[in-house]
Amino acid sequence: MASVASFFVGRIDSLVDPLLEKLMAKGGKDANLAKTLHGQVAIASAKVAYQVYKEIFDGVRFRKLAGKGVHTSGCSGPARARRTRITAM
């Protein structure tokens, strides 16, 4: 693995799920959709973020920069650079 991009996925569901729970409690047409989305928004967001990441860093523009020695680094320390993260994606 050459690089890792990460953000706090769990925080998304922590913010969105209570809103979905309110919709589920109300019932009606939005309740079924809210039930389907409950607990799923964070992973969906991570998948979209990964697609955007690939578009940026797999593109011609970045390859030209990489050819000039530019690289990405989101690590906050050398120990973190050696970690591998397993995700639900």
GROMACS .gro file of N, CA and C in nm:
model
  267
    1MET      N    1   0.085  -0.117   0.000
    1MET     CA    2   0.000   0.000   0.000
    1MET      C    3   0.090   0.123   0.000
    2ALA      N    4   0.068   0.209  -0.096
    2ALA     CA    5   0.152   0.327  -0.111
    2ALA      C    6   0.109   0.442  -0.021
    3SER      N    7  -0.021   0.456   0.003
    3SER     CA    8  -0.067   0.567   0.087
    3SER      C    9  -0.203   0.536   0.147
    4VAL      N   10  -0.238   0.612   0.246
    4VAL     CA   11  -0.366   0.594   0.315
    4VAL      C   12  -0.433   0.730   0.329
    5ALA      N   13  -0.560   0.736   0.295
    5ALA     CA   14  -0.639   0.857   0.319
    5ALA      C   15  -0.746   0.819   0.421
    6SER      N   16  -0.762   0.901   0.523
    6SER     CA   17  -0.860   0.864   0.624
    6SER      C   18  -0.934   0.986   0.678
    7PHE      N   19  -1.053   0.962   0.729
    7PHE     CA   20  -1.129   1.062   0.803
    7PHE      C   21  -1.216   0.985   0.901
    8PHE      N   22  -1.276   1.054   0.994
    8PHE     CA   23  -1.350   0.989   1.101
    8PHE      C   24  -1.489   0.948   1.053
    9VAL      N   25  -1.498   0.828   1.000
    9VAL     CA   26  -1.622   0.777   0.942
    9VAL      C   27  -1.732   0.766   1.047
   10GLY      N   28  -1.700   0.716   1.165
   10GLY     CA   29  -1.800   0.697   1.269
   10GLY      C   30  -1.869   0.824   1.311
   11ARG      N   31  -1.800   0.935   1.301
   11ARG     CA   32  -1.860   1.063   1.341
   11ARG      C   33  -1.975   1.102   1.249
   12ILE      N   34  -1.968   1.058   1.125
   12ILE     CA   35  -2.076   1.090   1.031
   12ILE      C   36  -2.205   1.024   1.077
   13ASP      N   37  -2.199   0.893   1.103
   13ASP     CA   38  -2.319   0.824   1.150
   13ASP      C   39  -2.365   0.877   1.286
   14SER      N   40  -2.270   0.918   1.370
   14SER     CA   41  -2.308   0.974   1.501
   14SER      C   42  -2.390   1.101   1.486
   15LEU      N   43  -2.365   1.176   1.380
   15LEU     CA   44  -2.441   1.298   1.355
   15LEU      C   45  -2.570   1.273   1.278
   16VAL      N   46  -2.565   1.183   1.181
   16VAL     CA   47  -2.679   1.161   1.093
   16VAL      C   48  -2.783   1.066   1.153
   17ASP      N   49  -2.739   0.962   1.222
   17ASP     CA   50  -2.833   0.862   1.273
   17ASP      C   51  -2.942   0.919   1.363
   18PRO      N   52  -2.913   1.012   1.455
   18PRO     CA   53  -3.022   1.068   1.535
   18PRO      C   54  -3.129   1.139   1.451
   19LEU      N   55  -3.088   1.203   1.343
   19LEU     CA   56  -3.184   1.268   1.254
   19LEU      C   57  -3.270   1.163   1.183
   20LEU      N   58  -3.205   1.055   1.141
   20LEU     CA   59  -3.279   0.947   1.077
   20LEU      C   60  -3.375   0.880   1.175
   21GLU      N   61  -3.332   0.866   1.299
   21GLU     CA   62  -3.417   0.805   1.402
   21GLU      C   63  -3.543   0.888   1.426
   22LYS      N   64  -3.530   1.019   1.420
   22LYS     CA   65  -3.648   1.106   1.435
   22LYS      C   66  -3.746   1.082   1.320
   23LEU      N   67  -3.694   1.071   1.199
   23LEU     CA   68  -3.779   1.043   1.084
   23LEU      C   69  -3.846   0.906   1.096
   24MET      N   70  -3.770   0.808   1.144
   24MET     CA   71  -3.825   0.674   1.161
   24MET      C   72  -3.938   0.675   1.265
   25ALA      N   73  -3.921   0.752   1.372
   25ALA     CA   74  -4.021   0.759   1.478
   25ALA      C   75  -4.150   0.827   1.431
   26LYS      N   76  -4.137   0.922   1.339
   26LYS     CA   77  -4.254   0.992   1.286
   26LYS      C   78  -4.339   0.901   1.198
   27GLY      N   79  -4.273   0.804   1.135
   27GLY     CA   80  -4.345   0.719   1.041
   27GLY      C   81  -4.365   0.790   0.909
   28GLY      N   82  -4.453   0.739   0.829
   28GLY     CA   83  -4.479   0.801   0.700
   28GLY      C   84  -4.383   0.755   0.592
   29LYS      N   85  -4.389   0.824   0.479
   29LYS     CA   86  -4.312   0.781   0.362
   29LYS      C   87  -4.161   0.791   0.383
   30ASP      N   88  -4.114   0.886   0.463
   30ASP     CA   89  -3.971   0.902   0.484
   30ASP      C   90  -3.913   0.800   0.583
   31ALA      N   91  -3.998   0.737   0.662
   31ALA     CA   92  -3.951   0.644   0.764
   31ALA      C   93  -3.878   0.524   0.705
   32ASN      N   94  -3.930   0.469   0.596
   32ASN     CA   95  -3.866   0.353   0.534
   32ASN      C   96  -3.728   0.388   0.477
   33LEU      N   97  -3.720   0.503   0.414
   33LEU     CA   98  -3.591   0.547   0.360
   33LEU      C   99  -3.493   0.571   0.474
   34ALA      N  100  -3.539   0.635   0.580
   34ALA     CA  101  -3.453   0.661   0.696
   34ALA      C  102  -3.403   0.530   0.756
   35LYS      N  103  -3.490   0.430   0.762
   35LYS     CA  104  -3.451   0.299   0.816
   35LYS      C  105  -3.343   0.235   0.729
   36THR      N  106  -3.357   0.248   0.599
   36THR     CA  107  -3.258   0.194   0.505
   36THR      C  108  -3.123   0.263   0.520
   37LEU      N  109  -3.125   0.393   0.540
   37LEU     CA  110  -3.001   0.471   0.548
   37LEU      C  111  -2.934   0.466   0.685
   38HIS      N  112  -3.010   0.430   0.788
   38HIS     CA  113  -2.958   0.429   0.926
   38HIS      C  114  -2.835   0.340   0.936
   39GLY      N  115  -2.725   0.398   0.983
   39GLY     CA  116  -2.600   0.324   0.999
   39GLY      C  117  -2.522   0.302   0.871
   40GLN      N  118  -2.567   0.358   0.761
   40GLN     CA  119  -2.504   0.335   0.631
   40GLN      C  120  -2.441   0.460   0.569
   41VAL      N  121  -2.474   0.575   0.619
   41VAL     CA  122  -2.430   0.700   0.557
   41VAL      C  123  -2.278   0.717   0.563
   42ALA      N  124  -2.218   0.680   0.673
   42ALA     CA  125  -2.073   0.697   0.688
   42ALA      C  126  -1.995   0.615   0.587
   43ILE      N  127  -2.031   0.489   0.572
   43ILE     CA  128  -1.960   0.404   0.476
   43ILE      C  129  -1.982   0.455   0.334
   44ALA      N  130  -2.105   0.498   0.303
   44ALA     CA  131  -2.132   0.555   0.170
   44ALA      C  132  -2.047   0.679   0.146
   45SER      N  133  -2.033   0.762   0.248
   45SER     CA  134  -1.950   0.883   0.237
   45SER      C  135  -1.803   0.847   0.215
   46ALA      N  136  -1.757   0.745   0.284
   46ALA     CA  137  -1.618   0.701   0.268
   46ALA      C  138  -1.594   0.649   0.127
   47LYS      N  139  -1.691   0.578   0.073
   47LYS     CA  140  -1.676   0.526  -0.063
   47LYS      C  141  -1.669   0.640  -0.165
   48VAL      N  142  -1.752   0.741  -0.145
   48VAL     CA  143  -1.749   0.858  -0.235
   48VAL      C  144  -1.616   0.930  -0.221
   49ALA      N  145  -1.570   0.947  -0.098
   49ALA     CA  146  -1.441   1.014  -0.075
   49ALA      C  147  -1.327   0.938  -0.143
   50TYR      N  148  -1.334   0.806  -0.139
   50TYR     CA  149  -1.230   0.725  -0.203
   50TYR      C  150  -1.233   0.743  -0.355
   51GLN      N  151  -1.352   0.752  -0.413
   51GLN     CA  152  -1.363   0.776  -0.557
   51GLN      C  153  -1.302   0.910  -0.595
   52VAL      N  154  -1.328   1.012  -0.514
   52VAL     CA  155  -1.271   1.145  -0.539
   52VAL      C  156  -1.118   1.138  -0.527
   53TYR      N  157  -1.071   1.069  -0.424
   53TYR     CA  158  -0.926   1.050  -0.405
   53TYR      C  159  -0.863   0.986  -0.529
   54LYS      N  160  -0.926   0.880  -0.580
   54LYS     CA  161  -0.872   0.813  -0.698
   54LYS      C  162  -0.872   0.905  -0.819
   55GLU      N  163  -0.978   0.984  -0.835
   55GLU     CA  164  -0.984   1.076  -0.949
   55GLU      C  165  -0.870   1.176  -0.944
   56ILE      N  166  -0.836   1.222  -0.824
   56ILE     CA  167  -0.730   1.322  -0.810
   56ILE      C  168  -0.592   1.258  -0.827
   57PHE      N  169  -0.567   1.150  -0.753
   57PHE     CA  170  -0.431   1.097  -0.747
   57PHE      C  171  -0.401   0.988  -0.848
   58ASP      N  172  -0.500   0.944  -0.925
   58ASP     CA  173  -0.474   0.851  -1.035
   58ASP      C  174  -0.478   0.923  -1.169
   59GLY      N  175  -0.497   1.054  -1.164
   59GLY     CA  176  -0.511   1.131  -1.287
   59GLY      C  177  -0.379   1.171  -1.348
   60VAL      N  178  -0.387   1.216  -1.471
   60VAL     CA  179  -0.270   1.259  -1.547
   60VAL      C  180  -0.199   1.375  -1.477
   61ARG      N  181  -0.276   1.469  -1.426
   61ARG     CA  182  -0.217   1.587  -1.362
   61ARG      C  183  -0.126   1.548  -1.246
   62PHE      N  184  -0.175   1.457  -1.159
   62PHE     CA  185  -0.092   1.419  -1.046
   62PHE      C  186   0.026   1.333  -1.091
   63ARG      N  187   0.008   1.250  -1.193
   63ARG     CA  188   0.121   1.169  -1.242
   63ARG      C  189   0.235   1.258  -1.291
   64LYS      N  190   0.199   1.370  -1.354
   64LYS     CA  191   0.302   1.465  -1.398
   64LYS      C  192   0.377   1.521  -1.277
   65LEU      N  193   0.302   1.556  -1.173
   65LEU     CA  194   0.365   1.608  -1.051
   65LEU      C  195   0.450   1.501  -0.984
   66ALA      N  196   0.398   1.379  -0.979
   66ALA     CA  197   0.473   1.269  -0.917
   66ALA      C  198   0.604   1.245  -0.992
   67GLY      N  199   0.601   1.262  -1.123
   67GLY     CA  200   0.722   1.248  -1.203
   67GLY      C  201   0.828   1.351  -1.168
   68LYS      N  202   0.783   1.460  -1.106
   68LYS     CA  203   0.876   1.565  -1.063
   68LYS      C  204   0.912   1.551  -0.916
   69GLY      N  205   0.868   1.440  -0.854
   69GLY     CA  206   0.906   1.414  -0.715
   69GLY      C  207   0.801   1.450  -0.612
   70VAL      N  208   0.685   1.499  -0.653
   70VAL     CA  209   0.579   1.533  -0.559
   70VAL      C  210   0.514   1.405  -0.510
   71HIS      N  211   0.484   1.399  -0.380
   71HIS     CA  212   0.413   1.284  -0.325
   71HIS      C  213   0.315   1.331  -0.218
   72THR      N  214   0.221   1.244  -0.185
   72THR     CA  215   0.122   1.278  -0.083
   72THR      C  216   0.169   1.223   0.051
   73SER      N  217   0.132   1.292   0.157
   73SER     CA  218   0.160   1.243   0.291
   73SER      C  219   0.058   1.302   0.386
   74GLY      N  220  -0.022   1.217   0.446
   74GLY     CA  221  -0.120   1.261   0.544
   74GLY      C  222  -0.084   1.210   0.682
   75CYS      N  223   0.036   1.158   0.696
   75CYS     CA  224   0.077   1.097   0.822
   75CYS      C  225   0.120   1.203   0.921
   76SER      N  226   0.083   1.182   1.046
   76SER     CA  227   0.123   1.278   1.149
   76SER      C  228   0.247   1.232   1.222
   77GLY      N  229   0.306   1.123   1.180
   77GLY     CA  230   0.428   1.075   1.244
   77GLY      C  231   0.477   0.948   1.177
   78PRO      N  232   0.604   0.916   1.195
   78PRO     CA  233   0.661   0.800   1.127
   78PRO      C  234   0.595   0.668   1.165
   79ALA      N  235   0.551   0.652   1.289
   79ALA     CA  236   0.487   0.527   1.330
   79ALA      C  237   0.356   0.507   1.257
   80ARG      N  238   0.283   0.615   1.236
   80ARG     CA  239   0.154   0.606   1.168
   80ARG      C  240   0.172   0.564   1.022
   81ALA      N  241   0.281   0.602   0.960
   81ALA     CA  242   0.306   0.568   0.820
   81ALA      C  243   0.317   0.418   0.801
   82ARG      N  244   0.354   0.344   0.903
   82ARG     CA  245   0.371   0.200   0.891
   82ARG      C  246   0.243   0.122   0.919
   83ARG      N  247   0.140   0.188   0.966
   83ARG     CA  248   0.015   0.118   0.998
   83ARG      C  249  -0.068   0.091   0.874
   84THR      N  250  -0.136  -0.019   0.878
   84THR     CA  251  -0.233  -0.051   0.773
   84THR      C  252  -0.371  -0.048   0.836
   85ARG      N  253  -0.462   0.021   0.771
   85ARG     CA  254  -0.599   0.028   0.822
   85ARG      C  255  -0.691  -0.057   0.736
   86ILE      N  256  -0.772  -0.136   0.801
   86ILE     CA  257  -0.869  -0.220   0.731
   86ILE      C  258  -1.004  -0.152   0.743
   87THR      N  259  -1.073  -0.135   0.631
   87THR     CA  260  -1.201  -0.064   0.633
   87THR      C  261  -1.312  -0.151   0.576
   88ALA      N  262  -1.432  -0.107   0.596
   88ALA     CA  263  -1.549  -0.179   0.544
   88ALA      C  264  -1.573  -0.151   0.397
   89MET      N  265  -1.488  -0.071   0.337
   89MET     CA  266  -1.505  -0.038   0.196
   89MET      C  267  -1.463  -0.155   0.113
   0.00000   0.00000   0.00000
